[in-house]
Amino acid sequence: MKKKILTQLLVFCLLFITWWEIHTRITYEPTGRITGPLPVFPTIQIELLQSGNPHMAEDALEATVKTLVRYIKPGLLNENWQASYLFLDLIPGSYSEVIITLSLAPDKGILAIIQRQNDNYILLTYLDNLLPLGKLDKLSLPSGKEILVTREDHDEMRGAFAKVSTVKIWGWQKNALQVLWSENSHWEINWLNTWQDPQAHPVRWLKLTQDLRITYEPGGNSAIIKTTGQQNYYVSAPNKVRLPPETDFSLLKSRQIAETYYWHEEWQRFVLNTGVMELPGKTLTPKRVAVLKNMENHLENLPGEKKQLLQVIDDQDKIFLVEKSFLKMGS
């Protein structure tokens, strides 16, 4: 306990001295937010996050989290936010950025980027519309550039009872944080058959599940992401009261999923393929696109046969669905 108190006093003194030096030498431009000027973090505070002393790192993280929440979500300052952080070279420059994630169950997640500018660290940007974040990691592209990996977890116990864990890979492009790839590593959806057909009898619960193993394989000139796993479709015994236990479900349909995405330097994202889109009966100039998803393998398409649709992106960054037959692949 004595060691903990001495550590906290040392951290406080270091932070106060640095704070005083910063605020007596620098003035800050307002950002237009009612919460005040853009947060600035003492250099020593951010560097202490990498301290070998766990008490110092813990106190520095606590101070950083309070500053971020006070700026981004001041009304939730007294809530018990769960925080994680990671240093990575996301943006070209002399110093690594600091990624801070804040999570508040059941449905609030924040991702903030703190960057060193001159002698201080500032809040560069943030996203406050995410789900609670349960994973934070980094990968390297063949060029050596580092990219960010997160996992968002959500457990929705209303409506179509659902649980989902979404893995996302982020990069810094066009002066903003962009999603380069995403997939649901775990996904479970439960619903009553009467929600689709009010006259359905007997009343039963239906369930869809997806469990994928996601692996990243760096290569010489490229890198690939592989997803392998299984999707299942279940029906319960007659039950109209509450979501039944797993033992009350019977398997209706199942399939194996295996996809390989590769890093495309021109498109600056992970894609399944590239191609040219030509719409029948149209005289429009063929449009080059990159294929992001094969919608045949989407979990909600498992119960029935659907059109062969692909999710694609064009050179204007528009994402849309197109029938597979309209694409000439590999162009």
mmCIF file of C-alpha atoms in Angstrom:
data_model
loop_
_atom_site.group_PDB
_atom_site.id
_atom_site.type_symbol
_atom_site.label_atom_id
_atom_site.label_comp_id
_atom_site.label_asym_id
_atom_site.label_seq_id
_atom_site.Cartn_x
_atom_site.Cartn_y
_atom_site.Cartn_z
ATOM 1 C CA MET A 1 0.000 0.000 0.000
ATOM 2 C CA LYS A 2 2.838 2.425 0.904
ATOM 3 C CA LYS A 3 4.534 1.719 -2.439
ATOM 4 C CA LYS A 4 1.242 2.369 -4.266
ATOM 5 C CA ILE A 5 0.756 5.725 -2.512
ATOM 6 C CA LEU A 6 4.345 6.848 -3.231
ATOM 7 C CA THR A 7 3.921 5.876 -6.892
ATOM 8 C CA GLN A 8 0.700 7.887 -7.175
ATOM 9 C CA LEU A 9 2.357 10.931 -5.567
ATOM 10 C CA LEU A 10 5.257 10.694 -8.023
ATOM 11 C CA VAL A 11 2.901 10.449 -10.985
ATOM 12 C CA PHE A 12 0.865 13.404 -9.725
ATOM 13 C CA CYS A 13 3.967 15.585 -9.339
ATOM 14 C CA LEU A 14 5.268 14.699 -12.806
ATOM 15 C CA LEU A 15 1.895 15.333 -14.442
ATOM 16 C CA PHE A 16 1.379 18.616 -12.591
ATOM 17 C CA ILE A 17 4.813 19.971 -13.553
ATOM 18 C CA THR A 18 4.290 19.077 -17.211
ATOM 19 C CA TRP A 19 0.736 20.435 -17.196
ATOM 20 C CA TRP A 20 1.987 23.750 -15.773
ATOM 21 C CA GLU A 21 4.707 24.041 -18.404
ATOM 22 C CA ILE A 22 2.239 23.328 -21.217
ATOM 23 C CA HIS A 23 -0.494 25.705 -20.089
ATOM 24 C CA THR A 24 1.870 28.601 -19.426
ATOM 25 C CA ARG A 25 3.475 28.382 -22.890
ATOM 26 C CA ILE A 26 0.675 27.406 -25.276
ATOM 27 C CA THR A 27 -2.760 28.703 -26.171
ATOM 28 C CA TYR A 28 -5.280 26.423 -27.867
ATOM 29 C CA GLU A 29 -7.784 27.106 -30.578
ATOM 30 C CA PRO A 30 -11.373 26.147 -29.654
ATOM 31 C CA THR A 31 -12.850 23.263 -31.608
ATOM 32 C CA GLY A 32 -16.440 24.451 -31.644
ATOM 33 C CA ARG A 33 -17.583 21.785 -29.215
ATOM 34 C CA ILE A 34 -19.504 22.897 -26.166
ATOM 35 C CA THR A 35 -17.206 20.690 -24.117
ATOM 36 C CA GLY A 36 -14.316 23.077 -24.677
ATOM 37 C CA PRO A 37 -10.866 23.090 -26.303
ATOM 38 C CA LEU A 38 -9.322 20.011 -27.852
ATOM 39 C CA PRO A 39 -7.716 17.899 -25.105
ATOM 40 C CA VAL A 40 -3.941 18.102 -24.760
ATOM 41 C CA PHE A 41 -2.090 15.428 -22.806
ATOM 42 C CA PRO A 42 1.235 15.967 -21.020
ATOM 43 C CA THR A 43 4.009 14.021 -22.728
ATOM 44 C CA ILE A 44 4.987 12.350 -19.470
ATOM 45 C CA GLN A 45 1.408 11.132 -18.999
ATOM 46 C CA ILE A 46 1.345 9.314 -22.340
ATOM 47 C CA GLU A 47 4.888 7.973 -21.969
ATOM 48 C CA LEU A 48 3.979 6.541 -18.569
ATOM 49 C CA LEU A 49 1.511 4.250 -20.336
ATOM 50 C CA GLN A 50 4.591 2.301 -21.437
ATOM 51 C CA SER A 51 6.107 2.272 -17.970
ATOM 52 C CA GLY A 52 7.327 -1.011 -16.585
ATOM 53 C CA ASN A 53 5.741 0.015 -13.303
ATOM 54 C CA PRO A 54 2.127 -1.202 -13.506
ATOM 55 C CA HIS A 55 0.939 1.357 -10.920
ATOM 56 C CA MET A 56 2.330 4.259 -12.974
ATOM 57 C CA ALA A 57 0.787 2.914 -16.185
ATOM 58 C CA GLU A 58 -2.545 2.379 -14.437
ATOM 59 C CA ASP A 59 -2.635 5.919 -13.032
ATOM 60 C CA ALA A 60 -1.633 7.441 -16.377
ATOM 61 C CA LEU A 61 -4.392 5.483 -18.138
ATOM 62 C CA GLU A 62 -6.965 6.570 -15.554
ATOM 63 C CA ALA A 63 -6.026 10.236 -16.034
ATOM 64 C CA THR A 64 -6.153 9.861 -19.833
ATOM 65 C CA VAL A 65 -9.551 8.161 -19.740
ATOM 66 C CA LYS A 66 -11.051 10.887 -17.543
ATOM 67 C CA THR A 67 -9.859 13.587 -19.926
ATOM 68 C CA LEU A 68 -11.264 11.758 -22.964
ATOM 69 C CA VAL A 69 -14.661 11.011 -21.416
ATOM 70 C CA ARG A 70 -14.965 14.568 -20.082
ATOM 71 C CA TYR A 71 -14.517 15.828 -23.657
ATOM 72 C CA ILE A 72 -16.408 13.162 -25.656
ATOM 73 C CA LYS A 73 -19.163 11.984 -23.277
ATOM 74 C CA PRO A 74 -19.267 14.444 -20.349
ATOM 75 C CA GLY A 75 -22.664 13.168 -19.230
ATOM 76 C CA LEU A 76 -21.160 9.713 -18.648
ATOM 77 C CA LEU A 77 -18.055 10.821 -16.778
ATOM 78 C CA ASN A 78 -18.961 8.891 -13.621
ATOM 79 C CA GLU A 79 -19.659 5.603 -15.413
ATOM 80 C CA ASN A 80 -17.314 2.629 -15.152
ATOM 81 C CA TRP A 81 -15.633 2.736 -18.561
ATOM 82 C CA GLN A 82 -13.351 -0.163 -19.476
ATOM 83 C CA ALA A 83 -10.213 1.035 -21.260
ATOM 84 C CA SER A 84 -7.450 -0.463 -23.410
ATOM 85 C CA TYR A 85 -4.594 1.177 -25.256
ATOM 86 C CA LEU A 86 -2.035 0.376 -27.932
ATOM 87 C CA PHE A 87 0.944 2.205 -29.471
ATOM 88 C CA LEU A 88 1.315 1.762 -33.217
ATOM 89 C CA ASP A 89 2.713 3.565 -36.242
ATOM 90 C CA LEU A 90 -0.647 4.233 -37.893
ATOM 91 C CA ILE A 91 0.117 7.627 -39.471
ATOM 92 C CA PRO A 92 3.426 8.505 -41.173
ATOM 93 C CA GLY A 93 5.554 10.575 -38.822
ATOM 94 C CA SER A 94 8.319 10.533 -36.250
ATOM 95 C CA TYR A 95 6.231 9.150 -33.394
ATOM 96 C CA SER A 96 3.789 6.315 -32.933
ATOM 97 C CA GLU A 97 0.142 7.101 -32.253
ATOM 98 C CA VAL A 98 -1.716 5.938 -29.153
ATOM 99 C CA ILE A 99 -5.035 4.162 -29.684
ATOM 100 C CA ILE A 100 -7.374 4.312 -26.687
ATOM 101 C CA THR A 101 -10.602 2.299 -26.613
ATOM 102 C CA LEU A 102 -13.351 2.946 -24.080
ATOM 103 C CA SER A 103 -16.232 0.531 -23.535
ATOM 104 C CA LEU A 104 -19.432 0.839 -21.529
ATOM 105 C CA ALA A 105 -21.905 -2.040 -21.507
ATOM 106 C CA PRO A 106 -24.233 -2.762 -23.103
ATOM 107 C CA ASP A 107 -23.801 -0.744 -26.285
ATOM 108 C CA LYS A 108 -21.258 2.090 -26.087
ATOM 109 C CA GLY A 109 -17.762 2.056 -27.513
ATOM 110 C CA ILE A 110 -15.257 4.827 -28.267
ATOM 111 C CA LEU A 111 -12.041 4.659 -30.261
ATOM 112 C CA ALA A 112 -9.675 7.629 -29.910
ATOM 113 C CA ILE A 113 -6.360 8.426 -31.588
ATOM 114 C CA ILE A 114 -3.840 10.471 -29.602
ATOM 115 C CA GLN A 115 -0.912 11.850 -31.597
ATOM 116 C CA ARG A 116 2.275 13.651 -30.627
ATOM 117 C CA GLN A 117 2.545 17.125 -32.140
ATOM 118 C CA ASN A 118 5.622 19.146 -31.214
ATOM 119 C CA ASP A 119 6.117 18.711 -27.464
ATOM 120 C CA ASN A 120 2.643 17.465 -26.587
ATOM 121 C CA TYR A 121 0.109 14.774 -27.321
ATOM 122 C CA ILE A 122 -3.329 15.806 -28.569
ATOM 123 C CA LEU A 123 -6.606 14.077 -29.332
ATOM 124 C CA LEU A 124 -6.382 13.798 -33.113
ATOM 125 C CA THR A 125 -9.761 12.168 -33.812
ATOM 126 C CA TYR A 126 -12.274 9.751 -32.338
ATOM 127 C CA LEU A 127 -15.272 7.554 -33.146
ATOM 128 C CA ASP A 128 -18.040 7.412 -30.542
ATOM 129 C CA ASN A 129 -20.613 5.283 -32.387
ATOM 130 C CA LEU A 130 -19.028 1.877 -31.845
ATOM 131 C CA LEU A 131 -20.112 -1.091 -29.754
ATOM 132 C CA PRO A 132 -18.108 -2.173 -26.680
ATOM 133 C CA LEU A 133 -14.587 -3.088 -27.782
ATOM 134 C CA GLY A 134 -13.109 -6.364 -26.625
ATOM 135 C CA LYS A 135 -9.911 -6.645 -28.652
ATOM 136 C CA LEU A 136 -7.089 -4.326 -29.674
ATOM 137 C CA ASP A 137 -4.149 -5.459 -31.791
ATOM 138 C CA LYS A 138 -1.979 -4.430 -34.726
ATOM 139 C CA LEU A 139 -0.739 -5.990 -37.961
ATOM 140 C CA SER A 140 1.861 -5.020 -40.549
ATOM 141 C CA LEU A 141 1.225 -4.740 -44.273
ATOM 142 C CA PRO A 142 3.892 -5.869 -46.780
ATOM 143 C CA SER A 143 4.971 -2.214 -47.075
ATOM 144 C CA GLY A 144 5.730 -2.172 -43.354
ATOM 145 C CA LYS A 145 2.797 0.110 -42.591
ATOM 146 C CA GLU A 146 0.940 -0.817 -39.423
ATOM 147 C CA ILE A 147 -2.830 -1.268 -39.279
ATOM 148 C CA LEU A 148 -5.216 -1.583 -36.344
ATOM 149 C CA VAL A 149 -7.381 -4.573 -35.353
ATOM 150 C CA THR A 150 -10.417 -4.245 -33.079
ATOM 151 C CA ARG A 151 -13.237 -6.513 -31.960
ATOM 152 C CA GLU A 152 -16.659 -5.158 -31.021
ATOM 153 C CA ASP A 153 -18.960 -7.274 -28.861
ATOM 154 C CA HIS A 154 -22.702 -6.868 -28.530
ATOM 155 C CA ASP A 155 -25.382 -8.855 -26.721
ATOM 156 C CA GLU A 156 -28.896 -7.693 -27.653
ATOM 157 C CA MET A 157 -31.593 -9.258 -25.484
ATOM 158 C CA ARG A 158 -34.573 -7.526 -27.047
ATOM 159 C CA GLY A 159 -36.410 -8.231 -30.305
ATOM 160 C CA ALA A 160 -34.480 -10.810 -32.345
ATOM 161 C CA PHE A 161 -32.189 -11.918 -29.498
ATOM 162 C CA ALA A 162 -28.725 -11.550 -30.994
ATOM 163 C CA LYS A 163 -25.072 -11.813 -30.030
ATOM 164 C CA VAL A 164 -22.263 -10.683 -32.294
ATOM 165 C CA SER A 165 -18.498 -10.202 -32.226
ATOM 166 C CA THR A 166 -17.199 -8.148 -35.148
ATOM 167 C CA VAL A 167 -13.528 -8.032 -36.107
ATOM 168 C CA LYS A 168 -12.488 -4.878 -37.951
ATOM 169 C CA ILE A 169 -9.198 -3.868 -39.537
ATOM 170 C CA TRP A 170 -8.550 -0.127 -39.703
ATOM 171 C CA GLY A 171 -6.096 2.047 -41.597
ATOM 172 C CA TRP A 172 -5.377 5.753 -41.929
ATOM 173 C CA GLN A 173 -6.487 6.911 -45.374
ATOM 174 C CA LYS A 174 -7.542 10.268 -46.796
ATOM 175 C CA ASN A 175 -6.796 11.912 -43.451
ATOM 176 C CA ALA A 176 -9.276 9.723 -41.582
ATOM 177 C CA LEU A 177 -9.641 6.327 -39.944
ATOM 178 C CA GLN A 178 -11.104 3.872 -42.467
ATOM 179 C CA VAL A 179 -12.344 0.274 -42.202
ATOM 180 C CA LEU A 180 -10.213 -1.876 -44.521
ATOM 181 C CA TRP A 181 -12.024 -5.151 -43.737
ATOM 182 C CA SER A 182 -14.628 -6.523 -41.322
ATOM 183 C CA GLU A 183 -16.353 -9.793 -40.482
ATOM 184 C CA ASN A 184 -18.453 -11.299 -37.696
ATOM 185 C CA SER A 185 -16.312 -13.947 -36.025
ATOM 186 C CA HIS A 186 -19.260 -15.036 -33.874
ATOM 187 C CA TRP A 187 -22.900 -14.354 -34.670
ATOM 188 C CA GLU A 188 -26.111 -15.707 -33.213
ATOM 189 C CA ILE A 189 -29.647 -14.595 -34.111
ATOM 190 C CA ASN A 190 -32.856 -15.943 -32.503
ATOM 191 C CA TRP A 191 -36.404 -15.077 -33.564
ATOM 192 C CA LEU A 192 -39.965 -16.437 -33.462
ATOM 193 C CA ASN A 193 -41.451 -17.770 -36.682
ATOM 194 C CA THR A 194 -44.521 -15.564 -36.020
ATOM 195 C CA TRP A 195 -42.392 -12.470 -36.657
ATOM 196 C CA GLN A 196 -42.186 -13.551 -40.294
ATOM 197 C CA ASP A 197 -45.647 -15.135 -40.485
ATOM 198 C CA PRO A 198 -48.191 -14.071 -37.816
ATOM 199 C CA GLN A 199 -50.302 -17.149 -38.701
ATOM 200 C CA ALA A 200 -47.444 -19.631 -38.190
ATOM 201 C CA HIS A 201 -48.469 -22.674 -36.149
ATOM 202 C CA PRO A 202 -47.083 -24.132 -34.027
ATOM 203 C CA VAL A 203 -45.038 -21.238 -32.693
ATOM 204 C CA ARG A 204 -41.317 -22.053 -32.757
ATOM 205 C CA TRP A 205 -38.017 -20.305 -32.283
ATOM 206 C CA LEU A 206 -35.530 -20.173 -35.159
ATOM 207 C CA LYS A 207 -31.794 -19.712 -34.720
ATOM 208 C CA LEU A 208 -28.860 -18.858 -36.988
ATOM 209 C CA THR A 209 -25.246 -19.163 -35.815
ATOM 210 C CA GLN A 210 -21.863 -18.395 -37.328
ATOM 211 C CA ASP A 211 -18.429 -19.163 -35.894
ATOM 212 C CA LEU A 212 -15.371 -18.265 -37.944
ATOM 213 C CA ARG A 213 -11.659 -18.615 -37.370
ATOM 214 C CA ILE A 214 -9.847 -15.578 -38.763
ATOM 215 C CA THR A 215 -6.153 -15.791 -39.614
ATOM 216 C CA TYR A 216 -3.760 -13.227 -41.061
ATOM 217 C CA GLU A 217 -0.855 -14.304 -43.240
ATOM 218 C CA PRO A 218 1.676 -11.645 -44.282
ATOM 219 C CA GLY A 219 3.435 -12.294 -47.563
ATOM 220 C CA GLY A 220 6.218 -10.870 -49.689
ATOM 221 C CA ASN A 221 4.199 -8.618 -51.972
ATOM 222 C CA SER A 222 0.792 -9.024 -50.395
ATOM 223 C CA ALA A 223 -1.015 -10.272 -47.313
ATOM 224 C CA ILE A 224 -4.098 -12.435 -46.940
ATOM 225 C CA ILE A 225 -6.919 -12.925 -44.459
ATOM 226 C CA LYS A 226 -8.527 -16.359 -44.283
ATOM 227 C CA THR A 227 -11.899 -17.058 -42.704
ATOM 228 C CA THR A 228 -12.931 -20.649 -42.060
ATOM 229 C CA GLY A 229 -15.841 -21.948 -40.037
ATOM 230 C CA GLN A 230 -19.452 -23.024 -40.012
ATOM 231 C CA GLN A 231 -22.961 -21.625 -40.204
ATOM 232 C CA ASN A 232 -25.984 -23.428 -38.737
ATOM 233 C CA TYR A 233 -29.761 -23.033 -38.970
ATOM 234 C CA TYR A 234 -31.907 -24.455 -36.151
ATOM 235 C CA VAL A 235 -35.570 -24.768 -35.191
ATOM 236 C CA SER A 236 -36.905 -25.305 -31.682
ATOM 237 C CA ALA A 237 -39.643 -27.505 -30.319
ATOM 238 C CA PRO A 238 -42.980 -25.640 -30.027
ATOM 239 C CA ASN A 239 -42.398 -22.771 -27.612
ATOM 240 C CA LYS A 240 -44.000 -19.343 -27.519
ATOM 241 C CA VAL A 241 -42.987 -18.107 -24.086
ATOM 242 C CA ARG A 242 -39.257 -17.504 -23.956
ATOM 243 C CA LEU A 243 -36.040 -18.317 -25.743
ATOM 244 C CA PRO A 244 -35.533 -22.066 -25.145
ATOM 245 C CA PRO A 245 -32.263 -23.739 -24.119
ATOM 246 C CA GLU A 246 -29.856 -25.113 -26.731
ATOM 247 C CA THR A 247 -31.104 -28.662 -26.123
ATOM 248 C CA ASP A 248 -34.557 -27.730 -27.490
ATOM 249 C CA PHE A 249 -33.166 -26.870 -30.940
ATOM 250 C CA SER A 250 -32.766 -29.234 -33.874
ATOM 251 C CA LEU A 251 -30.419 -28.628 -36.806
ATOM 252 C CA LEU A 252 -32.181 -27.849 -40.095
ATOM 253 C CA LYS A 253 -29.255 -26.843 -42.269
ATOM 254 C CA SER A 254 -25.502 -26.360 -42.044
ATOM 255 C CA ARG A 255 -22.650 -25.301 -44.297
ATOM 256 C CA GLN A 256 -18.902 -24.728 -44.176
ATOM 257 C CA ILE A 257 -17.505 -21.268 -44.937
ATOM 258 C CA ALA A 258 -14.053 -20.583 -46.367
ATOM 259 C CA GLU A 259 -12.991 -17.248 -47.860
ATOM 260 C CA THR A 260 -9.613 -15.714 -48.721
ATOM 261 C CA TYR A 261 -9.175 -11.949 -48.889
ATOM 262 C CA TYR A 262 -5.958 -10.387 -50.159
ATOM 263 C CA TRP A 263 -4.443 -6.964 -49.726
ATOM 264 C CA HIS A 264 -4.776 -4.919 -52.912
ATOM 265 C CA GLU A 265 -2.355 -2.025 -52.994
ATOM 266 C CA GLU A 266 -4.304 -0.063 -55.612
ATOM 267 C CA TRP A 267 -7.631 -0.373 -53.769
ATOM 268 C CA GLN A 268 -5.934 -0.011 -50.362
ATOM 269 C CA ARG A 269 -8.087 -2.647 -48.712
ATOM 270 C CA PHE A 270 -8.583 -6.402 -48.408
ATOM 271 C CA VAL A 271 -10.700 -7.749 -51.259
ATOM 272 C CA LEU A 272 -11.948 -11.074 -52.635
ATOM 273 C CA ASN A 273 -11.385 -10.135 -56.260
ATOM 274 C CA THR A 274 -11.493 -7.274 -58.744
ATOM 275 C CA GLY A 275 -13.506 -6.946 -61.922
ATOM 276 C CA VAL A 276 -15.387 -4.844 -64.420
ATOM 277 C CA MET A 277 -19.132 -4.307 -64.089
ATOM 278 C CA GLU A 278 -21.253 -4.303 -67.243
ATOM 279 C CA LEU A 279 -25.025 -3.958 -66.875
ATOM 280 C CA PRO A 280 -27.091 -5.684 -69.599
ATOM 281 C CA GLY A 281 -28.917 -3.317 -71.927
ATOM 282 C CA LYS A 282 -26.896 -0.326 -70.711
ATOM 283 C CA THR A 283 -24.428 1.673 -72.793
ATOM 284 C CA LEU A 284 -22.558 2.997 -69.777
ATOM 285 C CA THR A 285 -18.790 2.765 -69.688
ATOM 286 C CA PRO A 286 -17.789 -0.455 -67.874
ATOM 287 C CA LYS A 287 -16.950 0.322 -64.248
ATOM 288 C CA ARG A 288 -13.987 -1.154 -62.393
ATOM 289 C CA VAL A 289 -14.835 -2.475 -58.946
ATOM 290 C CA ALA A 290 -13.303 -4.482 -56.121
ATOM 291 C CA VAL A 291 -15.296 -7.311 -54.530
ATOM 292 C CA LEU A 292 -15.619 -6.924 -50.747
ATOM 293 C CA LYS A 293 -18.111 -9.686 -49.844
ATOM 294 C CA ASN A 294 -19.786 -12.709 -51.389
ATOM 295 C CA MET A 295 -23.352 -12.261 -50.129
ATOM 296 C CA GLU A 296 -24.189 -15.911 -50.855
ATOM 297 C CA ASN A 297 -22.135 -16.679 -47.755
ATOM 298 C CA HIS A 298 -23.932 -14.115 -45.601
ATOM 299 C CA LEU A 299 -25.430 -15.832 -42.541
ATOM 300 C CA GLU A 300 -28.979 -14.565 -43.152
ATOM 301 C CA ASN A 301 -28.915 -16.194 -46.604
ATOM 302 C CA LEU A 302 -28.468 -19.695 -45.158
ATOM 303 C CA PRO A 303 -32.193 -20.618 -44.712
ATOM 304 C CA GLY A 304 -33.144 -20.147 -48.379
ATOM 305 C CA GLU A 305 -31.755 -19.717 -51.860
ATOM 306 C CA LYS A 306 -30.911 -16.113 -52.716
ATOM 307 C CA LYS A 307 -29.613 -14.305 -55.762
ATOM 308 C CA GLN A 308 -25.877 -14.483 -56.345
ATOM 309 C CA LEU A 309 -25.003 -11.030 -55.095
ATOM 310 C CA LEU A 310 -21.620 -9.444 -54.428
ATOM 311 C CA GLN A 311 -20.823 -6.413 -52.317
ATOM 312 C CA VAL A 312 -18.439 -4.194 -54.300
ATOM 313 C CA ILE A 313 -16.755 -0.805 -54.090
ATOM 314 C CA ASP A 314 -16.030 1.483 -57.040
ATOM 315 C CA ASP A 315 -13.318 4.087 -57.581
ATOM 316 C CA GLN A 316 -15.558 6.746 -56.005
ATOM 317 C CA ASP A 317 -15.661 4.748 -52.733
ATOM 318 C CA LYS A 318 -19.334 3.873 -53.237
ATOM 319 C CA ILE A 319 -20.262 0.474 -51.811
ATOM 320 C CA PHE A 320 -23.238 -1.381 -53.316
ATOM 321 C CA LEU A 321 -24.588 -4.812 -54.284
ATOM 322 C CA VAL A 322 -24.431 -6.216 -57.797
ATOM 323 C CA GLU A 323 -25.388 -9.555 -59.342
ATOM 324 C CA LYS A 324 -22.399 -11.805 -59.852
ATOM 325 C CA SER A 325 -23.307 -12.356 -63.518
ATOM 326 C CA PHE A 326 -22.779 -8.643 -64.220
ATOM 327 C CA LEU A 327 -19.085 -8.783 -63.317
ATOM 328 C CA LYS A 328 -16.160 -9.888 -65.428
ATOM 329 C CA MET A 329 -13.721 -11.028 -62.753
ATOM 330 C CA GLY A 330 -9.993 -10.437 -62.667
ATOM 331 C CA SER A 331 -9.985 -7.309 -64.804
#
